[in-house]
Amino acid sequence: MNTRILNQVNRSTPFAGQSEAIAMISSRGLSKTFKTRTSEVHAVRDVNFDVHKGEIVGFLGPNGAGKSVTMKMLSTLLEVSKGAASVVEFDLLSQQNEIRSRIGVVSQRGSTSDTAKAGDEIVWHAQLYGISPKEARRRGKELFKALDLEPQWEQKCESLSGGQRRRIDIAMGLIHRPQLVFMDEPTTGLDPQSRANLWDHIRKLRDKFGTTIFLTTHYMDEADALCDRILIIDKGSVVATGTPKQLKSQISADTIRLTVRTNEDAAKTGHVVDSLGWGKPEINGNLVRFQVDNGAKALPGLMKSLGEKEIDAIGVEVSSPTLDDVFLSLTGRTLRD
Amino acid sequence: MKYMRDTLVIFRRSMTLSIQNPIWIVISLIQPILYLVLFGPILLSIAQTPGFPPGDAWQVFVPGLLVQLGVFGAFFVGFGIIAEWRAGVVERMLVAPIHRTALLSGLVIRDIIIVIVQGLVMIGLSYLFGLRISLGTIVLSLLIIAFLAATFSYLSYAVALATKSEDALAPIINSLALPILLLSGILLPMSLAPRWLQIISDFNPVKHIVVALRASFRGEMFGFDIMLGLIIVMIIALMAAFVGNLAIKSLAR
Ligand SMILES: Nc1ncnc2c1ncn2[C@@H]1O[C@H](COP(=O)(O)OP(=O)(O)OP(=O)(O)O)[C@@H](O)[C@H]1O
Ligand SMILES: [Mg+2]
């Protein structure tokens, strides 16, 4: 129970106070090289990062970046080629069984047999963790309920919809109440409502039980809404890390779009913007577009200056950078590539 | 202790999934019946040939079929594990704190039990055809068949996990099974073969198992043939288990 208290301390300040926080994952120089007959694939190169107790950390990167391979190494499924790591405070290279009993994994590949009934799979899986069938059934039903799967208990997995089957995978990964959960694209194939429901569930896990969550996703909105912190990986190396906010502010500025009444007004507005030190804006008819570091801060001064010149702004739009922009500027590609 | 528990959980899961498939049950029970009914009569008529080993035709014939059951009943189990691997089932089991070797031993126990049940059906049916053997013979024969089934199911899983492809598994299994079958005297006793073929077949462990089983069916309990067969089948089962678990280990490479 004291883990819960510890977790709450960390949770309220997910990024600050890192030095006292307990590292649930601490990766040092982790690398993976696959040797095929003809070549070597450097899937993961010298990856360093920490994930602290009670954090929800997102692992972002394009296809083939090395997300799944990193997760498989950290969850004891793949041998490490080089480097070291500790997971749930045990050494990855020498204490794999201690790690296994404390982590949960939702793999990208799935976890259930076509011909098995969903409820059976979860009870069998729980027994591999030493949970009695009776307790497993109780916990399984509870999880199914939380994940909107109640009617699916007796259903064969092959007859489930893609999203239902994905949610069973998630239930499988959580049945033994792990301290740390690895989720490899948990929401792929889920409809918006199920996604939102799963986000809630993940947050609840963290808030109620102090569970630490390390997940990969291709959805920027998901990373933004759910994660305390984000790691961006490209071609096997971590290229950026920070809170969604930090990453966004680090990369590009806010964009302000002004609509004025006439083209002359637009030209005049251009001079105003220039005189305020934001450079010459892009003018398109009666539209003026430019970038500032902080849109919310810049707006009052801008409106005042425009008022003095008797320019009427009939439309104002401030847009902050998205993680998509961050990703683009870091890797030169969008996540959707 | 933990190894036993893990093995038992995996066994129960795979057994339940097998039993839940009715078509599969029917096929595996019909198989031994077909062998006896469609092939037995041919063998009966050649049992009169000179060079045919001692004992009545059923005593020669049924041991061969039992061995064939042990080899072929188990050799194709790898297809199942490829499907499960593809569905992520193997990985999610290995991510649990189970004994690494429990995964295959749970599956292999299921495979053994299925082969034993098929063997019992076959022996029961042969009784109707006139085969008379003692309870001791039945127990000893099924013990040997159990080890044999373990051998080939471990090997099948090993090849399956190493290739992860049905398209690769099928030809490999077939090209292994054919010489094993031809050089074992399963269907026709090797004593009918020319000398050079007999010498080659001496290197086929399965041949010695067939010989042992026939001796057991003649009631020569604990003679040299039976002891040799028993030792050989135990050794190859151990080796196959080692190879199978090596394949599990190399999944992490
Ligand atoms: N067993 C393997 N043998 C050889 N190469 C591999 C193996 N597993 C992965 N790779 C390679 O390692 C690289 C990283 O793969 P990984 O699965 O980690 O990508 P990912 O970031 O999870 O991508 P995605 O978003 O598509 O899931 C890829 O180039 C992949 O081809
Ligand atoms: Mg992946």
XYZ file of C-alpha atoms and ligand atoms in Angstrom:
622
model
C 0.000 0.000 0.000
C 2.893 2.386 0.497
C 3.565 2.065 -3.198
C 0.304 3.840 -3.736
C 1.446 6.806 -1.663
C 4.776 6.964 -3.412
C 3.026 6.920 -6.684
C 0.751 9.784 -5.866
C 3.741 11.916 -5.041
C 5.284 11.193 -8.414
C 2.102 11.465 -10.282
C 1.303 15.022 -9.417
C 4.719 16.023 -10.696
C 5.474 13.564 -13.398
C 8.512 15.318 -14.722
C 9.882 17.268 -11.791
C 11.651 15.592 -8.898
C 12.936 12.809 -11.058
C 15.918 12.223 -8.833
C 13.800 10.796 -5.991
C 11.370 8.965 -8.220
C 11.670 5.228 -8.541
C 12.713 4.160 -12.016
C 10.463 1.358 -13.267
C 12.413 1.203 -16.488
C 15.940 2.374 -16.801
C 17.558 1.624 -20.108
C 21.288 2.141 -20.577
C 22.752 1.760 -24.002
C 20.185 -0.853 -24.959
C 20.869 -2.141 -28.468
C 19.583 -4.901 -30.680
C 21.208 -6.179 -33.819
C 19.561 -8.906 -35.860
C 21.946 -10.976 -37.892
C 20.494 -12.414 -41.024
C 22.427 -14.523 -43.500
C 23.238 -11.580 -45.702
C 23.246 -8.549 -43.453
C 22.909 -7.007 -40.019
C 19.859 -5.028 -38.998
C 20.521 -2.472 -36.282
C 16.974 -2.363 -35.013
C 17.724 -0.498 -31.766
C 20.868 1.548 -31.167
C 22.137 2.697 -27.811
C 18.805 3.662 -26.289
C 18.857 5.470 -22.945
C 15.796 6.505 -21.002
C 13.992 6.187 -17.698
C 10.335 5.663 -16.922
C 9.311 6.481 -13.384
C 6.766 4.942 -11.115
C 3.260 6.101 -11.942
C 4.195 7.687 -15.235
C 2.371 7.115 -18.495
C 5.048 7.310 -21.145
C 4.409 7.198 -24.856
C 6.842 5.721 -27.325
C 6.421 7.332 -30.725
C 8.036 6.588 -34.022
C 7.342 5.606 -37.607
C 7.011 1.991 -38.778
C 10.184 0.032 -38.229
C 11.666 2.592 -35.841
C 12.380 -0.046 -33.213
C 9.516 0.444 -30.776
C 8.390 -3.168 -30.621
C 11.936 -4.491 -30.477
C 12.756 -2.193 -27.564
C 9.621 -3.307 -25.752
C 10.372 -6.962 -26.370
C 13.850 -6.592 -24.945
C 12.528 -4.808 -21.873
C 9.839 -7.442 -21.370
C 12.402 -10.313 -21.515
C 11.184 -11.665 -24.849
C 14.271 -10.736 -26.841
C 17.888 -11.036 -25.848
C 19.758 -7.768 -25.520
C 22.646 -7.390 -27.977
C 24.397 -4.650 -26.059
C 23.708 -2.464 -23.061
C 21.820 -3.025 -19.835
C 18.550 -2.136 -18.220
C 16.618 -2.471 -15.033
C 12.902 -3.125 -15.125
C 10.655 -2.889 -12.062
C 13.941 -2.491 -10.155
C 15.393 -5.818 -11.266
C 18.262 -6.435 -13.606
C 17.048 -7.284 -17.085
C 19.947 -9.562 -17.865
C 19.949 -11.679 -14.708
C 16.550 -11.413 -12.989
C 14.098 -12.132 -15.744
C 11.663 -14.166 -13.687
C 11.342 -11.447 -11.058
C 10.603 -9.024 -13.869
C 8.134 -11.313 -15.608
C 5.914 -11.740 -12.598
C 5.640 -7.969 -12.180
C 5.064 -6.736 -15.706
C 2.138 -7.005 -18.081
C 2.461 -7.012 -21.842
C -0.063 -6.160 -24.509
C 1.706 -7.221 -27.658
C 1.177 -5.756 -31.095
C 0.552 -9.264 -32.371
C -2.327 -10.252 -30.088
C -2.600 -12.920 -27.420
C -5.540 -15.229 -28.031
C -6.205 -18.361 -30.015
C -8.942 -18.264 -32.645
C -10.620 -21.360 -31.284
C -10.510 -20.468 -27.599
C -13.300 -18.786 -25.688
C -12.337 -15.331 -24.484
C -13.122 -16.056 -20.852
C -11.205 -19.332 -20.904
C -8.106 -17.680 -22.348
C -8.006 -15.113 -19.607
C -8.469 -17.653 -16.820
C -5.752 -19.905 -18.238
C -3.429 -16.977 -18.650
C -3.970 -15.891 -15.052
C -3.069 -19.382 -13.870
C 0.369 -18.973 -15.416
C 0.875 -16.299 -12.773
C -0.228 -18.633 -9.997
C -3.697 -17.105 -9.683
C -6.404 -19.625 -8.784
C -9.097 -20.263 -11.423
C -11.780 -18.898 -9.125
C -9.924 -15.655 -8.461
C -8.998 -15.445 -12.138
C -12.649 -15.684 -13.134
C -13.568 -12.954 -10.676
C -10.843 -10.603 -11.862
C -11.426 -11.466 -15.492
C -15.134 -10.650 -15.291
C -14.286 -7.395 -13.550
C -11.857 -6.444 -16.315
C -14.270 -7.470 -19.050
C -16.859 -5.236 -17.490
C -14.476 -2.294 -17.285
C -13.521 -2.788 -20.929
C -17.127 -3.194 -22.147
C -16.614 -6.856 -22.939
C -19.112 -8.470 -20.603
C -21.154 -10.282 -23.289
C -18.003 -11.643 -24.919
C -16.906 -13.934 -22.052
C -18.286 -17.109 -23.614
C -17.544 -16.110 -27.197
C -14.852 -17.743 -29.311
C -12.044 -15.318 -30.093
C -12.316 -15.844 -33.853
C -15.879 -14.519 -33.752
C -14.939 -11.282 -31.983
C -14.658 -7.986 -33.798
C -11.139 -6.599 -34.212
C -11.652 -4.004 -31.520
C -13.188 -6.500 -29.099
C -10.290 -8.874 -29.575
C -7.830 -6.033 -29.002
C -9.541 -5.235 -25.727
C -9.242 -8.887 -24.695
C -5.489 -8.570 -25.296
C -5.496 -5.620 -22.939
C -7.423 -7.563 -20.304
C -4.919 -10.416 -20.660
C -2.053 -8.036 -19.993
C -3.687 -6.675 -16.849
C -5.146 -9.802 -15.228
C -2.265 -10.289 -12.771
C -2.254 -6.618 -11.744
C 1.246 -5.797 -12.938
C 3.215 -2.840 -11.602
C 4.375 -1.943 -15.072
C 2.452 -2.484 -18.297
C 3.939 -2.482 -21.780
C 1.320 -1.780 -24.413
C 2.312 -2.019 -28.054
C -0.241 -0.001 -30.016
C -3.079 -0.854 -27.641
C -5.696 1.231 -29.399
C -5.056 0.164 -32.986
C -8.373 -0.957 -34.423
C -10.501 0.570 -31.679
C -13.341 2.937 -32.494
C -13.168 6.437 -30.982
C -15.463 5.545 -28.113
C -13.498 2.433 -27.148
C -10.292 4.420 -27.404
C -11.577 7.093 -25.060
C -12.800 4.367 -22.722
C -9.393 2.700 -22.768
C -7.641 5.991 -22.045
C -9.904 6.391 -19.028
C -9.102 2.903 -17.930
C -5.353 3.465 -18.282
C -5.554 6.685 -16.298
C -7.596 4.922 -13.612
C -5.007 2.150 -13.368
C -2.370 4.718 -12.755
C -4.418 6.810 -10.338
C -5.856 3.950 -8.313
C -3.078 1.391 -8.337
C -0.004 3.409 -9.226
C 0.547 1.301 -12.317
C 3.265 2.555 -14.624
C 2.426 2.457 -18.311
C 4.755 2.420 -21.267
C 2.890 2.415 -24.552
C 3.535 2.886 -28.222
C 1.103 4.636 -30.463
C 0.811 6.103 -33.906
C -1.880 8.523 -32.816
C -0.602 11.955 -31.928
C -3.810 12.922 -30.176
C -3.471 9.824 -28.037
C 0.077 10.644 -27.015
C -0.953 14.202 -26.349
C -4.015 13.379 -24.283
C -2.767 10.377 -22.379
C 0.966 10.574 -21.861
C 2.852 12.456 -19.185
C 5.952 12.131 -21.246
C 6.917 11.104 -24.727
C 9.956 9.433 -26.233
C 10.426 9.805 -29.946
C 12.388 7.056 -31.641
C 13.589 7.018 -35.214
C 15.774 4.447 -36.959
C 16.521 2.743 -33.664
C 17.612 5.833 -31.726
C 15.710 8.033 -29.308
C 15.725 11.469 -30.929
C 13.697 13.472 -28.423
C 12.065 13.178 -25.045
C 9.886 15.431 -22.921
C 6.340 16.239 -21.949
C 4.051 16.814 -24.927
C 4.115 20.517 -24.033
C 7.902 20.699 -23.801
C 8.314 18.963 -27.100
C 5.877 21.226 -28.831
C 7.401 24.411 -27.440
C 10.867 23.189 -28.301
C 10.013 22.708 -31.929
C 7.863 25.350 -33.467
C 6.020 28.477 -32.499
C 2.316 29.249 -32.444
C 0.707 30.398 -35.639
C -1.619 33.436 -35.681
C -4.067 33.927 -38.545
C -5.810 37.283 -38.815
C -8.685 38.131 -41.097
C -9.202 41.847 -41.733
C -11.844 43.732 -43.774
C -9.844 44.788 -46.834
C -6.606 44.077 -48.651
C -5.320 47.570 -47.691
C -5.975 46.762 -44.059
C -4.020 43.553 -44.551
C -1.024 45.499 -45.839
C -1.236 47.878 -42.894
C -1.476 44.928 -40.533
C 1.703 43.587 -42.075
C 3.546 46.745 -41.034
C 2.146 46.524 -37.519
C 3.257 42.922 -37.151
C 6.697 43.818 -38.465
C 7.006 46.763 -36.102
C 6.139 44.514 -33.154
C 9.228 42.479 -33.999
C 7.635 39.333 -35.443
C 8.988 39.757 -38.959
C 7.108 40.279 -42.238
C 3.942 38.160 -42.237
C 2.536 36.128 -45.079
C -0.318 38.087 -46.664
C -2.943 36.526 -48.840
C -5.766 38.898 -49.822
C -7.288 39.992 -46.533
C -5.573 37.138 -44.640
C -2.447 37.689 -42.549
C -0.463 34.741 -41.185
C 2.634 34.797 -39.001
C 4.355 32.945 -36.178
C 5.108 34.004 -32.623
C 6.640 32.147 -29.717
C 3.565 32.390 -27.577
C 0.305 33.190 -29.267
C -1.753 33.767 -26.151
C 0.766 36.311 -24.821
C 1.127 38.131 -28.121
C -2.545 38.600 -28.828
C -3.510 41.470 -26.449
C -0.618 43.684 -27.599
C -1.388 42.926 -31.225
C -5.059 43.798 -30.856
C -4.188 47.049 -29.112
C -1.786 48.117 -31.857
C -4.327 47.237 -34.536
C -6.982 49.251 -32.685
C -4.713 52.310 -32.614
C -4.392 52.059 -36.428
C -8.196 51.582 -36.634
C -7.818 48.176 -38.273
C -10.739 45.873 -37.626
C -9.760 42.225 -37.132
C -12.870 40.272 -38.014
C -11.263 36.880 -37.377
C -8.426 35.746 -35.150
C -7.103 32.223 -34.902
C -4.195 31.014 -32.800
C -2.993 27.473 -33.344
C -0.365 25.714 -31.269
C 2.049 23.258 -32.810
C 0.957 19.632 -32.769
C 3.071 16.621 -31.995
C 2.765 15.917 -35.686
C 4.759 19.099 -36.313
C 7.301 17.968 -33.731
C 7.613 14.641 -35.375
C 7.954 16.129 -38.808
C 10.683 18.505 -37.740
C 12.620 15.756 -35.926
C 12.454 12.993 -38.468
C 11.581 14.770 -41.677
C 8.589 12.480 -41.995
C 5.075 12.439 -40.701
C 3.867 9.562 -38.562
C 1.343 8.626 -41.184
C 4.037 7.770 -43.737
C 7.096 -27.916 -8.479
C 6.531 -24.732 -10.410
C 7.532 -26.556 -13.556
C 4.784 -29.113 -12.895
C 2.202 -26.429 -12.232
C 3.065 -24.495 -15.383
C 3.099 -27.661 -17.461
C -0.296 -28.631 -16.096
C -1.862 -25.268 -16.929
C -0.532 -25.357 -20.481
C -1.604 -28.978 -20.837
C -5.131 -28.272 -19.622
C -5.478 -25.371 -22.014
C -4.310 -27.278 -25.067
C -6.292 -30.396 -24.164
C -9.482 -28.377 -23.711
C -8.974 -26.644 -27.044
C -8.429 -30.004 -28.751
C -11.485 -31.594 -27.181
C -13.631 -28.585 -28.075
C -13.020 -29.403 -31.726
C -15.421 -32.257 -32.561
C -14.252 -32.847 -36.138
C -10.775 -33.342 -34.884
C -11.900 -35.933 -32.304
C -13.753 -37.939 -34.923
C -10.784 -37.902 -37.280
C -8.290 -38.974 -34.664
C -10.524 -41.863 -33.587
C -11.319 -42.980 -37.106
C -7.655 -43.013 -38.132
C -6.636 -46.141 -36.203
C -9.828 -47.877 -37.304
C -9.095 -47.187 -40.965
C -5.582 -48.532 -40.625
C -6.832 -51.796 -39.175
C -9.814 -52.321 -41.406
C -8.358 -51.215 -44.727
C -4.794 -52.403 -44.320
C -5.056 -55.389 -42.005
C -6.474 -57.818 -44.569
C -3.545 -57.245 -46.952
C -1.066 -57.964 -44.239
C -2.854 -61.078 -43.146
C -2.417 -62.556 -46.597
C 1.316 -61.870 -46.764
C 1.908 -63.244 -43.289
C 2.322 -66.618 -44.933
C 5.429 -65.435 -46.831
C 8.716 -67.110 -45.797
C 10.912 -64.748 -43.729
C 7.935 -63.284 -41.956
C 8.766 -62.919 -38.266
C 7.354 -65.275 -35.690
C 3.989 -64.697 -34.069
C 0.587 -64.477 -35.653
C -0.116 -61.801 -38.215
C -1.862 -59.447 -35.792
C 1.043 -59.632 -33.396
C 3.306 -58.431 -36.192
C 0.948 -55.975 -37.704
C -0.520 -54.056 -34.754
C 2.863 -53.052 -33.240
C 3.809 -51.521 -36.589
C 0.591 -49.572 -36.703
C 1.074 -48.387 -33.141
C 4.508 -47.061 -34.006
C 3.148 -45.389 -37.087
C 0.509 -43.780 -34.906
C 3.196 -42.589 -32.520
C 5.254 -41.067 -35.316
C 2.549 -39.589 -37.508
C 0.108 -38.704 -34.774
C 2.770 -36.468 -33.276
C 4.806 -35.314 -36.226
C 2.256 -32.802 -37.480
C 1.523 -31.017 -34.208
C 3.900 -28.235 -35.266
C 1.220 -26.736 -37.488
C -0.787 -25.897 -34.408
C 2.028 -24.033 -32.731
C 2.709 -21.933 -35.830
C -0.892 -20.726 -35.758
C -0.577 -19.932 -32.062
C 2.741 -18.183 -32.558
C 1.212 -16.032 -35.270
C -1.667 -15.131 -32.975
C 0.809 -13.981 -30.308
C -0.098 -16.797 -27.922
C 3.429 -18.193 -27.613
C 4.848 -14.798 -26.756
C 2.249 -13.970 -24.171
C 2.910 -17.299 -22.473
C 6.653 -16.697 -22.482
C 6.185 -13.258 -20.994
C 4.598 -14.911 -17.950
C 6.986 -16.185 -15.274
C 6.688 -19.782 -16.389
C 9.444 -22.326 -16.580
C 10.677 -21.997 -20.194
C 10.487 -25.743 -20.760
C 6.919 -25.993 -19.434
C 5.495 -24.514 -22.605
C 6.404 -27.475 -24.801
C 6.040 -30.132 -22.144
C 2.427 -29.068 -21.585
C 1.714 -29.413 -25.285
C 3.643 -32.672 -25.609
C 1.702 -34.293 -22.769
C -1.477 -33.504 -24.631
C -0.043 -35.037 -27.795
C 1.010 -38.165 -25.882
C -2.421 -38.599 -24.350
C -4.095 -38.319 -27.714
C -1.788 -40.933 -29.209
C -2.371 -43.230 -26.225
C -6.134 -42.966 -26.643
C -5.778 -43.737 -30.344
C -3.539 -46.670 -29.453
C -6.125 -48.017 -27.029
C -8.797 -47.785 -29.688
C -6.545 -49.685 -32.039
C -5.694 -52.392 -29.516
C -9.344 -52.733 -28.531
C -10.378 -53.131 -32.129
C -7.621 -55.666 -32.823
C -9.001 -57.707 -29.947
C -12.194 -58.036 -31.948
C -10.111 -59.250 -34.901
C -8.531 -61.921 -32.745
C -5.403 -60.348 -31.242
C -4.678 -61.704 -27.772
C -2.099 -59.898 -25.634
C -1.589 -59.535 -21.893
C -2.248 -56.415 -19.856
C 1.497 -56.145 -19.203
C 2.133 -56.033 -22.934
C -0.422 -53.292 -23.393
C 1.105 -51.169 -20.643
C 4.654 -51.673 -21.881
C 3.718 -50.977 -25.496
C 1.863 -47.823 -24.643
C 4.804 -46.660 -22.551
C 7.083 -47.052 -25.545
C 4.557 -45.334 -27.804
C 4.307 -42.455 -25.328
C 8.051 -41.816 -25.543
C 7.927 -42.143 -29.303
C 5.103 -39.625 -29.572
C 7.004 -37.257 -27.272
C 10.029 -37.518 -29.537
C 8.221 -36.615 -32.697
C 6.039 -33.947 -31.217
C 9.084 -32.207 -29.701
C 10.821 -32.419 -33.072
C 7.776 -31.072 -34.846
C 7.545 -28.114 -32.476
C 11.257 -27.468 -32.891
C 11.046 -27.321 -36.678
C 7.843 -25.267 -36.478
C 9.347 -22.687 -34.137
C 12.551 -22.484 -36.141
C 10.796 -21.961 -39.479
C 7.556 -20.309 -38.319
C 6.046 -21.249 -41.637
C 3.646 -24.008 -42.602
C 5.098 -23.980 -46.091
C 8.508 -24.901 -44.737
C 7.281 -27.299 -42.064
C 5.291 -29.568 -44.357
C 8.120 -30.597 -46.728
C 10.619 -30.939 -43.887
C 8.317 -33.241 -41.920
C 7.439 -35.256 -44.993
C 11.020 -35.748 -46.106
C 11.964 -36.866 -42.602
C 8.962 -39.128 -42.140
C 9.355 -41.037 -45.366
C 12.784 -42.644 -44.777
C 11.903 -43.212 -41.121
C 8.801 -45.051 -42.226
C 10.413 -47.034 -45.037
C 13.434 -48.072 -42.989
C 11.570 -49.043 -39.856
C 9.712 -52.165 -40.880
C 6.518 -50.580 -39.662
C 4.382 -52.001 -42.427
C 6.528 -54.882 -43.609
C 9.136 -56.415 -41.303
C 12.732 -55.549 -42.184
C 13.538 -59.263 -41.982
C 11.995 -59.471 -45.465
C 14.470 -56.900 -46.815
C 17.840 -57.566 -48.520
C 20.919 -57.467 -46.343
C 22.152 -53.961 -47.271
C 18.761 -52.442 -46.508
C 18.708 -54.202 -43.165
C 22.085 -52.701 -42.295
C 20.941 -49.181 -43.150
C 17.788 -49.676 -41.154
C 19.827 -50.582 -38.093
C 20.689 -46.888 -37.863
C 17.036 -45.953 -37.717
C 16.046 -45.796 -34.034
C 12.409 -46.310 -34.931
C 13.211 -49.755 -36.322
C 14.437 -50.928 -32.926
C 11.278 -49.618 -31.368
C 9.171 -51.620 -33.780
C 11.248 -54.708 -32.990
C 10.793 -54.112 -29.277
C 7.069 -53.680 -29.632
C 6.741 -56.896 -31.633
C 8.722 -58.755 -28.993
C 6.419 -57.356 -26.364
C 3.385 -58.475 -28.357
C 4.850 -62.006 -28.484
C 5.005 -61.856 -24.723
C 8.819 -61.758 -24.449
C 8.648 -59.293 -21.579
C 11.982 -57.728 -20.591
C 14.060 -59.596 -23.133
C 16.991 -57.952 -24.938
C 14.885 -56.520 -27.796
C 12.484 -54.809 -25.463
C 15.220 -53.379 -23.269
C 17.121 -52.026 -26.261
C 13.980 -50.452 -27.724
C 13.026 -48.903 -24.416
C 16.460 -47.412 -23.912
C 16.610 -46.086 -27.454
C 13.183 -44.485 -27.289
C 14.016 -42.807 -24.003
C 17.253 -41.445 -25.387
C 15.697 -40.038 -28.545
C 12.848 -38.536 -26.509
C 15.369 -36.754 -24.305
C 17.310 -35.519 -27.300
C 14.155 -34.280 -28.982
C 13.068 -32.471 -25.817
C 16.448 -30.786 -25.731
C 16.117 -29.663 -29.358
C 12.558 -28.450 -28.770
C 13.574 -26.330 -25.823
C 16.507 -24.989 -27.781
C 14.005 -23.770 -30.365
C 12.023 -22.019 -27.632
C 15.200 -20.369 -26.417
C 16.185 -19.174 -29.848
C 12.865 -17.375 -30.231
C 14.564 -14.673 -28.165
C 17.450 -14.221 -30.608
N 13.329 -10.962 -35.851
C 13.805 -9.982 -36.619
N 14.775 -10.231 -37.524
C 15.261 -9.255 -38.308
N 14.859 -7.977 -38.263
C 13.895 -7.653 -37.379
C 13.315 -8.637 -36.517
N 12.385 -8.036 -35.754
C 12.385 -6.734 -36.131
N 13.281 -6.499 -37.094
C 13.572 -5.190 -37.734
O 13.833 -4.259 -36.719
C 13.320 -2.980 -37.057
C 12.451 -2.451 -35.943
O 11.263 -3.209 -35.885
P 10.100 -2.911 -34.843
O 9.148 -4.040 -34.921
O 10.675 -2.599 -33.518
O 9.424 -1.598 -35.443
P 8.263 -0.718 -34.800
O 8.850 0.579 -34.381
O 7.553 -1.492 -33.758
O 7.329 -0.484 -36.078
P 5.727 -0.533 -36.232
O 5.237 0.831 -35.956
O 5.548 -0.885 -37.656
O 5.200 -1.569 -35.306
C 12.594 -3.172 -38.380
O 13.431 -2.718 -39.402
C 12.384 -4.660 -38.470
O 12.369 -5.075 -39.798
Mg 5.771 -2.389 -33.605
